[in-house]
Amino acid sequence: MSRTDTSRRGSRQGRAGIRDVAAAAGVSITTVSDALNGKGRLPDATRRHVREVAERLGYRPSAAARTLRTGKSGLIGLTVTTYGDEPFTFTEFAYFAEMARAATSAALARGYALVILPATSRHDVWSNVALDGTVVIDPSDHDPVVTELVRQGLPVVSDGRPAGTLPVTAWVDNDHEAAVLDLLDHLADAGARRIGLLTGTTTDTYTRLSTTAYLRWCERVGQDPVYESYPAHDPCAGAVAADRLLARPDRPDAVYGLFDPNGTDLLAAARRYGLRVPEDLLLVCCSESTVYAATEPPITTLSLKPRRIGTAVVQLLIDAIEGIDEGRPVEQVIPTELIIRTSSQRRSPRTTVSAPRSPAPD
Amino acid sequence: MSRTDTSRRGSRQGRAGIRDVAAAAGVSITTVSDALNGKGRLPDATRRHVREVAERLGYRPSAAARTLRTGKSGLIGLTVTTYGDEPFTFTEFAYFAEMARAATSAALARGYALVILPATSRHDVWSNVALDGTVVIDPSDHDPVVTELVRQGLPVVSDGRPAGTLPVTAWVDNDHEAAVLDLLDHLADAGARRIGLLTGTTTDTYTRLSTTAYLRWCERVGQDPVYESYPAHDPCAGAVAADRLLARPDRPDAVYGLFDPNGTDLLAAARRYGLRVPEDLLLVCCSESTVYAATEPPITTLSLKPRRIGTAVVQLLIDAIEGIDEGRPVEQVIPTELIIRTSSQRRSPRTTVSAPRSPAPD
DNA sequence: CTCGTTGACAGGCACGTTTCTGCATGATCA
DNA sequence: TGATCATGCAGAAACGTGCCTGTCAACGAG
């Protein structure tokens, strides 16, 4: 009758299926599957023969069918928070790029691929992709996306410790408080008497922890806090805030900027006010950019080691996916690195006779 | 008998399937599918009822099953060339980040998600993900990945015009030659007598087109070309090459750097040789970074408009996927933008007698 | 000679959708 | 009044794998 015969309709539109391979090799579908996946018990001769035929036909197994059958897609979501309607904010470019790069490499090495999914995506896109797990960057408190993912039984690993009771599978983060305290001590050692802070108005964990660490340090050494906040996702607001900070009557003689562009912004502001770096103003900012190695003067930066974070996050996630994380710790702290350059080091006290710069030509 | 009854094994592991929804709503599977997808002819009452039940059960359709059935996954590959074992080279950070950001947004707006897939990926990863199409950034001549994808019948759109006979579906690019010619004219207008070039040793299209445009311009105006090449993927080589360029006996009085970090590198080199910018040396580099707005002095940059490119590439690709590109052009040229800052503008010609700098103190 | 055992494969079900086809029911119309 | 048609839904066939369950031959042991 009209039963589905072996030839079907002849290799359907150019793409060869497992059936075609089986027919061409003169074996059954099971044998083909086993031969290609290294399972079952087949003599090497058969295995080789099947592989040859598959290669000749250009056979590529259907990812969808395999995913449907096995329940594993080999896909990992990379969720980035959004400001406005664009994914990942401008000030995090270097950090995000490095982190994503490392995460991509790490995932690839274990046979997984990354899918970029902004947190505020349309729901239909989220449900349209089969994920084995998700990496969430800096999840906000009680993130609905994370909650939904966990409810579906998917492992979720976050970059940045989760706020509140967010039920992530694991997380990776720096010890932001220790890093800030260290850095402030470094500035104080270099001779800073009053250290200012350029921080953000957002409530994310990084900003919050760094700022409270700063305030605690101030309290400990008995310095009045002097800081300016600005919306970090606005590319222009940083320059204005830097200017404001240096225009204050209680102008600091050292500044730490929490965000990547703060270094150039503060340097520009210092020039406007005729302040020499590092003689009159010590400067440190948190950045992954290498431009600060070539500025005049080179600026000391705090690196959060995004490469290591990206790698660690993916490893933890894949471990959870493959179920080999039972006894493993669910949180991992990556050390930061203070890259000390000219901007935070006072020369030997020869500066007493340095030529006077033009105060403020413009 | 042991026929598959309606209850099956009871909503299988927490995840509700379409069957469960059908049973709970007292309708057939077809009705559920039609109700949720807005197809078929159902009264609003039924549609609403089914949606309610689905919502109550927390039903999420299986992406894998849908993909298997429809042949569309809603996934777009984003292929980046790799140098070494890490995806996308360091010098392209800002460009890549902006481009990827725009591409992600554009894809999302049309219901697609992006999968990051380095070109040199293991083959098993490539075949393990069901793609509807792929964006390729700067494909090399006769790229095996592109060839393979096209052979599978998948649309491929490239950022950067394909070299040789690479069979891409469509491509988007800037008019690099026109951009360089424009930029050199701008430098000449600003008073440059001998313009140097900082270029790369790689053979990618961008480098090649830009360099030949430079050579053509030199020929046209009768200037001897003076340029240095370096491997652009090496983060340190740029500084060395910049230094070499300014150390030459036929030192240029204006330089265009093809890559993002060249601006700070050239600025640092200029300082080392005591050259004032722009008085003694005019500077332009190709970059998307905003740091050049705040350097001392601010540096003129050529922007390749990665946002527009990312958006255009994705639009073209999705048009091809959905088959609405029949009459459309398969190539699209995005205009560049020269962001003119202090580094390429000479003040009123008062510098005619600029003091001779110390040639090479170190 | 029979029986368990092992190797080498084939049959067929299930994964969870989408969608084509088909079957009722009532309304419309010649 | 029977034929035509739109409506509202159900059945079931795919989609291409992976894998569980058989079958059949060969073979050594009792």
mmCIF file of C-alpha atoms (C1' of nucleotides) in Angstrom, chain A residues 8-9 18 30 33 37 39 59 62 66 69, chain D residues 13-23:
data_model
loop_
_atom_site.group_PDB
_atom_site.id
_atom_site.type_symbol
_atom_site.label_atom_id
_atom_site.label_comp_id
_atom_site.label_asym_id
_atom_site.label_seq_id
_atom_site.Cartn_x
_atom_site.Cartn_y
_atom_site.Cartn_z
ATOM 1 C CA ARG A 8 10.545 8.076 1.161
ATOM 2 C CA ARG A 9 10.677 11.013 -1.236
ATOM 3 C CA ILE A 18 19.813 9.471 9.057
ATOM 4 C CA THR A 30 20.036 2.213 14.873
ATOM 5 C CA SER A 33 23.115 6.288 15.187
ATOM 6 C CA ASN A 37 27.741 8.473 18.416
ATOM 7 C CA LYS A 39 27.611 3.834 21.347
ATOM 8 C CA TYR A 59 25.048 14.091 6.547
ATOM 9 C CA SER A 62 19.343 17.554 12.958
ATOM 10 C CA ARG A 66 18.509 15.523 18.800
ATOM 11 C CA ARG A 69 15.057 13.435 21.933
ATOM 12 C "C1'" DA D 13 0.551 11.923 10.232
ATOM 13 C "C1'" DA D 14 4.760 13.726 10.075
ATOM 14 C "C1'" DC D 15 9.503 16.192 11.749
ATOM 15 C "C1'" DG D 16 14.543 13.251 12.655
ATOM 16 C "C1'" DT D 17 16.593 11.401 16.291
ATOM 17 C "C1'" DG D 18 17.989 8.137 20.407
ATOM 18 C "C1'" DC D 19 17.382 4.082 22.617
ATOM 19 C "C1'" DC D 20 14.927 0.070 24.438
ATOM 20 C "C1'" DT D 21 13.652 -4.374 23.071
ATOM 21 C "C1'" DG D 22 13.968 -7.988 20.272
ATOM 22 C "C1'" DT D 23 15.938 -11.546 16.791
#
